[in-house]
Short mmCIF file of C-alpha atoms in Angstrom, two decimals:
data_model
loop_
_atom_site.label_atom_id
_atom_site.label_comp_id
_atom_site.label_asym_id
_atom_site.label_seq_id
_atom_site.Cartn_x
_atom_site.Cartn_y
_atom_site.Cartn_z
CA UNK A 956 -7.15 -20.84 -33.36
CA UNK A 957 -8.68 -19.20 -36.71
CA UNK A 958 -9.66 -15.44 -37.12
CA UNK A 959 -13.25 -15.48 -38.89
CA UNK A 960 -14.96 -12.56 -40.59
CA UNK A 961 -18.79 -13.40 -40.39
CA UNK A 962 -21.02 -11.17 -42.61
CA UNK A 963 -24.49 -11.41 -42.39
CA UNK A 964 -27.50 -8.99 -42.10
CA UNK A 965 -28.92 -10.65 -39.39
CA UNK A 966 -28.26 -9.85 -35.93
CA UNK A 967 -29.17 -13.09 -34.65
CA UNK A 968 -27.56 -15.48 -37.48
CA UNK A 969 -24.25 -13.07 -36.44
CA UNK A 970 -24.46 -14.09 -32.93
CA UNK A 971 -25.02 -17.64 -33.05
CA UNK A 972 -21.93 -18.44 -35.45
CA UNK A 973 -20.03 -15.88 -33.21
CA UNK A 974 -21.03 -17.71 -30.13
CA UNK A 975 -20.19 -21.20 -31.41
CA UNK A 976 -16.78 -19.97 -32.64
CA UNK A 977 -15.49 -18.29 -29.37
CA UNK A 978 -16.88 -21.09 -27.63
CA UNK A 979 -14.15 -23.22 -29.70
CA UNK A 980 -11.62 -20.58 -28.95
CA UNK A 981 -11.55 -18.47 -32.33
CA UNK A 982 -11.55 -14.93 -33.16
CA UNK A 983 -14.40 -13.53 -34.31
CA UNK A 984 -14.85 -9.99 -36.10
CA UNK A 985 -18.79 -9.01 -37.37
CA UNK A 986 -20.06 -7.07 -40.02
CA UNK A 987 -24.02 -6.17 -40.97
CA UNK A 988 -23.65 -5.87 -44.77
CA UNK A 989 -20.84 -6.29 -47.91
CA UNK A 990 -19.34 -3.03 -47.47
CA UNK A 991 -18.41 -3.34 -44.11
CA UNK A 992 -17.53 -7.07 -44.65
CA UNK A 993 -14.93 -5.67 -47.14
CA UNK A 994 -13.78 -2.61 -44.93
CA UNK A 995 -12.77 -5.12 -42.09
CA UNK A 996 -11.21 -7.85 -44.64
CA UNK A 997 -8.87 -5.01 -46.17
CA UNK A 998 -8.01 -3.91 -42.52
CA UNK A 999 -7.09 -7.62 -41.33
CA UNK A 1000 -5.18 -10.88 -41.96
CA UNK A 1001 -8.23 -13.42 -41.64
CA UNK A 1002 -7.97 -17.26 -41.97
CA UNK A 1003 -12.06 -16.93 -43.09
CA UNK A 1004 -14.53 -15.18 -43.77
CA UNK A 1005 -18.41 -16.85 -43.30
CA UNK A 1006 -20.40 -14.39 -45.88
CA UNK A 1007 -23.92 -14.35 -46.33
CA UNK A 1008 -25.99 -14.05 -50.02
CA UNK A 1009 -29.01 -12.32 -49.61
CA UNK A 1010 -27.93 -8.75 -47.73
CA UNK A 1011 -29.08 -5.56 -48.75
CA UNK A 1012 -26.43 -3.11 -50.93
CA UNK A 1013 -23.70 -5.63 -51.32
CA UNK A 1014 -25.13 -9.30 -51.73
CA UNK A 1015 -22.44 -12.24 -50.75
CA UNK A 1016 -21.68 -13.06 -54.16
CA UNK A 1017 -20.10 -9.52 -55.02
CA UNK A 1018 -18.54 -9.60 -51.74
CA UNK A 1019 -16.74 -12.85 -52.55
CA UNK A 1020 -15.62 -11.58 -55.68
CA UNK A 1021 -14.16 -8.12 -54.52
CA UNK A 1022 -12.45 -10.31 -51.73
CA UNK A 1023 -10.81 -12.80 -54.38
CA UNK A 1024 -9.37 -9.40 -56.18
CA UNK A 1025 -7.37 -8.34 -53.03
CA UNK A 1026 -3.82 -9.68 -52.46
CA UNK A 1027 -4.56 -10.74 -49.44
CA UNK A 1028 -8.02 -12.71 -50.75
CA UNK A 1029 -6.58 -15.05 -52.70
CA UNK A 1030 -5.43 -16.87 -49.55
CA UNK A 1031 -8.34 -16.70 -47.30
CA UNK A 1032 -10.88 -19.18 -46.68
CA UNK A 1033 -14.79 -18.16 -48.19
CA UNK A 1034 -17.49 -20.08 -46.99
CA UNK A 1035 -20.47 -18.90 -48.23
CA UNK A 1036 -23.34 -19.72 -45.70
CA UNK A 1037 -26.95 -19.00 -47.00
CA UNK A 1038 -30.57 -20.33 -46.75
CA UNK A 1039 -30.38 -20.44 -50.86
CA UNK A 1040 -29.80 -24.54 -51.46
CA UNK A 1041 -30.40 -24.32 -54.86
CA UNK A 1042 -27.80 -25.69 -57.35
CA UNK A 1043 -27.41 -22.44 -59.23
CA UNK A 1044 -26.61 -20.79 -55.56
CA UNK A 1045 -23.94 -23.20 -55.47
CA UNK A 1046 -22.65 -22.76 -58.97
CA UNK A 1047 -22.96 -18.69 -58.56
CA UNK A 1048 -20.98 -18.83 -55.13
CA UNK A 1049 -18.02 -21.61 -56.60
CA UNK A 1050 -17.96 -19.17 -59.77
CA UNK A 1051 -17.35 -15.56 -57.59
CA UNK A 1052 -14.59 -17.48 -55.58
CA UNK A 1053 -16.06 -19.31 -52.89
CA UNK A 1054 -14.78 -22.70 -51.33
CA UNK A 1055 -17.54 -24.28 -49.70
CA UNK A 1056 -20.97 -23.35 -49.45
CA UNK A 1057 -23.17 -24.70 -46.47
CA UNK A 1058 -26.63 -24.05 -46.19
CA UNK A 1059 -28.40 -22.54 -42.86
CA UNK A 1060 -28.65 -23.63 -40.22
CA UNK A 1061 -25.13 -24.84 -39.41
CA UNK A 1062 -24.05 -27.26 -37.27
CA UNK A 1063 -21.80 -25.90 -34.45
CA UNK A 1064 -19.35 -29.28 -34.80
CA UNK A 1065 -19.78 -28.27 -38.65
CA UNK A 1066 -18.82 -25.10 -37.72
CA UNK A 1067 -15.96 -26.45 -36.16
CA UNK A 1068 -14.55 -28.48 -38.95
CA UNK A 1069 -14.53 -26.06 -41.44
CA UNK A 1070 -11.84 -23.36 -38.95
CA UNK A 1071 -9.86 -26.40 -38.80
CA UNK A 1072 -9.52 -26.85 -42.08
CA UNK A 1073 -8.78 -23.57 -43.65
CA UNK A 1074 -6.92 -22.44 -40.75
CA UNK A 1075 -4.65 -25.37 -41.57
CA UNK A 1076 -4.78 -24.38 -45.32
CA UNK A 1077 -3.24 -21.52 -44.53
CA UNK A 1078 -0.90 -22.66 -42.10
CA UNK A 1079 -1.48 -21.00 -39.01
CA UNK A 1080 -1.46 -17.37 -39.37
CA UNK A 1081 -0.29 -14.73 -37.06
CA UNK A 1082 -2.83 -12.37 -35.79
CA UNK A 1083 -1.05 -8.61 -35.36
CA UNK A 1084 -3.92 -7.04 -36.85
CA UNK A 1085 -6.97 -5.10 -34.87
CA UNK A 1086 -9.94 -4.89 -36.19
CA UNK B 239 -44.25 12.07 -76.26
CA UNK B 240 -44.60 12.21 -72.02
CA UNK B 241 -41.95 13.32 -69.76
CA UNK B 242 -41.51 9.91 -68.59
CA UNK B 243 -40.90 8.17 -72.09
CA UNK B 244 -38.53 10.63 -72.73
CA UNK B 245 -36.57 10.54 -70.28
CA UNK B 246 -36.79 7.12 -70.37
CA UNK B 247 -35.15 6.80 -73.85
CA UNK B 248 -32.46 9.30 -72.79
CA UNK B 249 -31.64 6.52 -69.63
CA UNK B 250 -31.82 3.39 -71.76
CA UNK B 251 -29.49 5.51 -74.55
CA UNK B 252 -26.95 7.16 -72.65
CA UNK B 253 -23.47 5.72 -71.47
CA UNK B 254 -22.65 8.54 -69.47
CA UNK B 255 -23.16 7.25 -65.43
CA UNK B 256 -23.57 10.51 -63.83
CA UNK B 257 -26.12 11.11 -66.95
CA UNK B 258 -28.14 8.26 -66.08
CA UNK B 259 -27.43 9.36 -62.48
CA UNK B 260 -29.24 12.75 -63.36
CA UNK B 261 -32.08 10.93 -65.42
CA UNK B 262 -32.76 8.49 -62.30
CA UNK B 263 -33.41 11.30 -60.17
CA UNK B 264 -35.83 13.13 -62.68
CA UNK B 265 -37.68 10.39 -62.86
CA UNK B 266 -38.45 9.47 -59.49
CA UNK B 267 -39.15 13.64 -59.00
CA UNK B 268 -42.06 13.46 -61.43
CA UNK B 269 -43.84 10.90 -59.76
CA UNK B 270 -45.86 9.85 -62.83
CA UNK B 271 -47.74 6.21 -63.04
CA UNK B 272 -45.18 4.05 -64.13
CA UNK B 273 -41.93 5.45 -62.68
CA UNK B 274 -41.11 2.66 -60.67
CA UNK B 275 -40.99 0.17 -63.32
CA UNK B 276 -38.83 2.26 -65.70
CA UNK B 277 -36.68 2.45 -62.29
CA UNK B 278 -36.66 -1.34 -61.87
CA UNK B 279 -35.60 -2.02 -64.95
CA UNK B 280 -33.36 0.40 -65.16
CA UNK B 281 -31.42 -1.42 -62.55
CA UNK B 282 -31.68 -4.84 -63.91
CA UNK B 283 -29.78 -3.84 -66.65
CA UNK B 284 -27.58 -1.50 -65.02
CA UNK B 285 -24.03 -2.19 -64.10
CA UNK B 286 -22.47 0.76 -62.60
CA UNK B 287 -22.64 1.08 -58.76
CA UNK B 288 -23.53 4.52 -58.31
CA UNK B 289 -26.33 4.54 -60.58
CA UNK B 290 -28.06 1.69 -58.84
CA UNK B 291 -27.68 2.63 -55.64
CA UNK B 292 -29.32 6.08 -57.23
CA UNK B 293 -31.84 4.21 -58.66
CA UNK B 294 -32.92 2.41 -55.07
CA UNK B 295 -32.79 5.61 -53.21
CA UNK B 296 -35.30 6.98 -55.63
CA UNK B 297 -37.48 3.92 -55.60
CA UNK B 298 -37.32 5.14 -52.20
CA UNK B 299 -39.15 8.19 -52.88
CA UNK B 300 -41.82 6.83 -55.56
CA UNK B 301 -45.26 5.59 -55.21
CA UNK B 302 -45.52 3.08 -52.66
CA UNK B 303 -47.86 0.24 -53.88
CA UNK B 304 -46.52 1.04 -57.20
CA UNK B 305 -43.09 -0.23 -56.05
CA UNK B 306 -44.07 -2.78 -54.42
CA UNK B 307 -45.38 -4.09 -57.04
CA UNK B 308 -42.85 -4.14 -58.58
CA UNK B 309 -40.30 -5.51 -56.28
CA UNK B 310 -42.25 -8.16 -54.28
CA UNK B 311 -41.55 -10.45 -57.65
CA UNK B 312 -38.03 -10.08 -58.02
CA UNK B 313 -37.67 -11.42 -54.72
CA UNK B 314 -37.88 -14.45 -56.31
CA UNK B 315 -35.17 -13.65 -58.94
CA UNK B 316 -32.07 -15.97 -59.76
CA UNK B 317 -29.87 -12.41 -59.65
CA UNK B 318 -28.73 -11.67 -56.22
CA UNK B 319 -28.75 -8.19 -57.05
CA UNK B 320 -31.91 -7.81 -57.75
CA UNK B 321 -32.69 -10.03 -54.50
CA UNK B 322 -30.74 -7.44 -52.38
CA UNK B 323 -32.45 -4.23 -54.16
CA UNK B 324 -36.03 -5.65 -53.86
CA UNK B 325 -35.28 -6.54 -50.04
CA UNK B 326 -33.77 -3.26 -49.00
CA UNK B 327 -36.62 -1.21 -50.95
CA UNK B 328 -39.28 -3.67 -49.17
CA UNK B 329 -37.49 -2.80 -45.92
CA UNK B 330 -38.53 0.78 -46.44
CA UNK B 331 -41.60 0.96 -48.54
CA UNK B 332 -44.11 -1.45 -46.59
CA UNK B 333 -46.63 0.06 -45.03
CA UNK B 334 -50.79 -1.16 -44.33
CA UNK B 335 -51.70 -1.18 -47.95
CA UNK B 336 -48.74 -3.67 -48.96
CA UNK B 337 -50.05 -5.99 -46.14
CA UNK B 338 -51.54 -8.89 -48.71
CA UNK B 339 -48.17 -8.50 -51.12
CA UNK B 340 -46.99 -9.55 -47.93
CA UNK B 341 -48.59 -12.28 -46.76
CA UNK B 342 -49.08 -13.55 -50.67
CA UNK B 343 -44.94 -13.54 -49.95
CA UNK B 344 -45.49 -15.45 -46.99
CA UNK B 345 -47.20 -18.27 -48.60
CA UNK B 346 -44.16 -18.80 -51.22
CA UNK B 347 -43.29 -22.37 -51.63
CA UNK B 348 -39.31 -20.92 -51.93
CA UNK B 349 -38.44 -20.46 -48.44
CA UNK B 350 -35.52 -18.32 -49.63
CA UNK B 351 -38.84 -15.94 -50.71
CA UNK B 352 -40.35 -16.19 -47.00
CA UNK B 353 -37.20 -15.59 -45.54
CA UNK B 354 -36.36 -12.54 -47.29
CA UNK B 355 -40.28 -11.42 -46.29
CA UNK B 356 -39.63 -12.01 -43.10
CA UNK B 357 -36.39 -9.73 -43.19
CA UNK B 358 -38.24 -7.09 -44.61
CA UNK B 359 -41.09 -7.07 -43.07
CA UNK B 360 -39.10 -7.16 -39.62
CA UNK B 361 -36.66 -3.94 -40.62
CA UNK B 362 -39.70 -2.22 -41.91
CA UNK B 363 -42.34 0.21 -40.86
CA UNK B 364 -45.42 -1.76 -41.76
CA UNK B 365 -48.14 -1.60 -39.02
CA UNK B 366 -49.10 -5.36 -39.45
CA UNK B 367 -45.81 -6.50 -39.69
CA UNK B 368 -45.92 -8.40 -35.89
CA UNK B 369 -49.12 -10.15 -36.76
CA UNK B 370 -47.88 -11.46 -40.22
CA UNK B 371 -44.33 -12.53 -38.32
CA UNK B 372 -46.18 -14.70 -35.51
CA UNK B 373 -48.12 -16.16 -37.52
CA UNK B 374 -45.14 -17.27 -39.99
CA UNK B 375 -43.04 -18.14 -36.57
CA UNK B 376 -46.32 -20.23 -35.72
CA UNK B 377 -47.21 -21.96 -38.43
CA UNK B 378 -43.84 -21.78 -40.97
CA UNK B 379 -42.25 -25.53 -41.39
CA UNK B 380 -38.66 -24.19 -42.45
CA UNK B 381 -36.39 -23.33 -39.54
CA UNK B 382 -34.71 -20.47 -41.25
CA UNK B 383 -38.09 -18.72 -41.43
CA UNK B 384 -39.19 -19.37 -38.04
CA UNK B 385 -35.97 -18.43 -36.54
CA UNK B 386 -35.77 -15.01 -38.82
CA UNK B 387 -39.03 -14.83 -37.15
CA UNK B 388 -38.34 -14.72 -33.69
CA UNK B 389 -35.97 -12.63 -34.26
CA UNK B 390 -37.91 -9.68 -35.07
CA UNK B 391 -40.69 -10.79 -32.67
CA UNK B 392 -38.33 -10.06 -29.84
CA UNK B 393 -37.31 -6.60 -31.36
CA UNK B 394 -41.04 -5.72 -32.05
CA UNK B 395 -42.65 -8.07 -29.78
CA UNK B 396 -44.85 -8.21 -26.29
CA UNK B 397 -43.31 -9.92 -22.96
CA UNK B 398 -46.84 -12.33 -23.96
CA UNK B 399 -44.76 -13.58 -26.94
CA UNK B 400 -42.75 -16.02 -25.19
CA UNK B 401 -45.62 -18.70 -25.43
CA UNK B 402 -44.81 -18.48 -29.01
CA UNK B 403 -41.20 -18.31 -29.22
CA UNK B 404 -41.56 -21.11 -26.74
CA UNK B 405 -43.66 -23.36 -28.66
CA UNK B 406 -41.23 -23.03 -31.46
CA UNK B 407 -38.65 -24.59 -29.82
CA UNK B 408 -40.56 -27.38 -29.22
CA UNK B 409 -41.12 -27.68 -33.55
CA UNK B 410 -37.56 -27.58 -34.19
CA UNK B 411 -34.42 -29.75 -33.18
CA UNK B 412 -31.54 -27.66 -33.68
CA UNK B 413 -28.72 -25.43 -32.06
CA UNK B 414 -29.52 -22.62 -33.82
CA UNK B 415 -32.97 -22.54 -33.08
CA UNK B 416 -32.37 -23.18 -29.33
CA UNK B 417 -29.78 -19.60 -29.34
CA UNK B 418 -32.28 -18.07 -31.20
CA UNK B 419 -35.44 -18.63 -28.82
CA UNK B 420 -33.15 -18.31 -25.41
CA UNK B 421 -32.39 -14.88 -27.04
CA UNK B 422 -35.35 -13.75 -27.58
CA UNK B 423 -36.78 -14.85 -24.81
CA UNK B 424 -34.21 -13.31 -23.03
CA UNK B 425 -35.12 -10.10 -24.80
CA UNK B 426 -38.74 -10.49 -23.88
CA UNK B 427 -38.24 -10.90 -20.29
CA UNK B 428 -35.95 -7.85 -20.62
CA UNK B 429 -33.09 -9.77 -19.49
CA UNK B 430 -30.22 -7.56 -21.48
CA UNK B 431 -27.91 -9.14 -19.58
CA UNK B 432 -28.08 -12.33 -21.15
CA UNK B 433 -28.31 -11.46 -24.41
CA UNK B 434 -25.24 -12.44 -26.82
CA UNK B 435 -24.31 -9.16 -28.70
#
């Protein structure tokens, strides 16, 4: 089981990637915009964080990068999800600190995959923190 | 020289942030022709966080269409920052007379563009704003569109909606656009209870 930050200004793109991941049986924590998305990140030990580009105040790639500057961020999983499918999207999200980029709409098995994987990268963490 | 071109030269000059701060809000008080874009690029060029979030808030406060103008193109922008800032002003500055900027944004070929549009026109005020989002969930081939969409047609929206959010379904082949229609629909009917949070 992973523990996934998803941060995304829409209340509906929020709810389906929530809804697919407790389905699987991981813990989800939300946030509405970068700011928050960072709040919660400092506050808890996450195996990733899904982070959006295009959100008012804080866009996704800024996010990434104050994420990668944190102790804690250097470990984490970032998998920037976005509508943007342009290559210099890509580029711009690799280059703030991102590991994979998917573009909307995702997959639930897709979904799936990439907890498995970066839950495993980090070798099954230990969830003590609340969010 | 104006008011506005000085102060102007005194933004682009200093280095001082809570100068520029000061100079931000001066300009969007005088509310002279041209504010806006002295604001705009202000904050293409600006890097400090407090000034640009300064510098929205006061686009805030300055001459609708003029903004607009002004914003609507950098929608299309390769900076993300300038993305965000355009959306969040569009949010709040739409209104009836922005309608075609609107609808011109609709009609992007970058879907990224229509989507953003239909973000903005959805956390907005603007009086046309359901008409222009049905007929983009109607019509729109990308999914991410029609899905952002529905979204705000259920917020916004009439129980007599659910034709359209409907119909949609049938367009699309996907997961996320099933959740999003059983959502809304759910929303429609006033069924709160089956709505996923």
């Amino acid at each position: 089981m992973a523990r996934v930050l998803i941060v995304d200004d829409s209340s509906a793109v929020r709810a389906y990637h929530a809804s697919i991941l407790l389905g699987q049986g991981h813990q989800v924590d939300l946030a509405d915009n970068g700011y928050e998305g960072l709040e919660k990140f400092c506050a808890v030990d996450y195996d990733l964080v899904l982070v959006d580009i295009n959100m008012p105040r804080m866009h996704g790639y800024d996010l990434v990068r104050e994420i990668r500057k944190n102790e804690r961020g250097k470990k984490v999983g970032i998998v920037v999800v976005s509508t943007e499918a342009g290559s210099n999207d890509r580029f711009q999200a690799y280059k703030a600190g991102a590991d994979l980029y998917l573009v909307k709409p995702v997959r639930p098995e897709e979904l799936e995959r990439v907890c498995v994987m970066f839950s495993r990268a980090k070798g099954g963490s230990n969830h003590d923190g609340g969010a | 020289m104006d008011e506005l071109t000085a102060l102007t030269e005194v933004l682009e000059r200093t280095e001082d942030a809570g100068e520029r701060v000061d100079v931000v809000c001066k300009i969007a008080a005088l509310r002279a022709p041209g504010s806006a874009k002295v604001l705009v690029q202000a904050f293409a060029r600006e890097t400090d966080l407090m000034v640009r979030e300064t510098i929205v808030a006061s686009l805030l406060i300055c001459d609708t269409e003029e903004v607009v103008e002004e914003v609507a193109p950098l929608l299309k922008s390769e900076d993300a920052s300038l993305r965000s800032m355009a959306f969040e002003v569009l949010a709040y500055k739409g209104d009836e007379k922005c309608m075609s900027i609107f609808e011109a944004l609709l009609q992007e070929a970058d879907r990224d563009v229509r989507v953003m549009a239909v973000h903005a026109l959805g956390r907005g005020t603007c009086p046309g704003a359901l008409s222009l989002l049905r007929k983009a969930a109607a019509v729109d081939q990308d999914i991410n569109v029609v899905g952002a969409a529905i979204e705000y047609i259920s917020e916004i929206g009439e129980p007599g909606d659910a034709e359209l959010v409907e119909k949609c379904r049938e367009r699309f082949s996907h997961p996320y656009l099933d959740f999003i229609v059983q959502r809304a629909l759910a929303r429609l009917r006033g069924e709160f209870d089956k709505i996923a949070s």
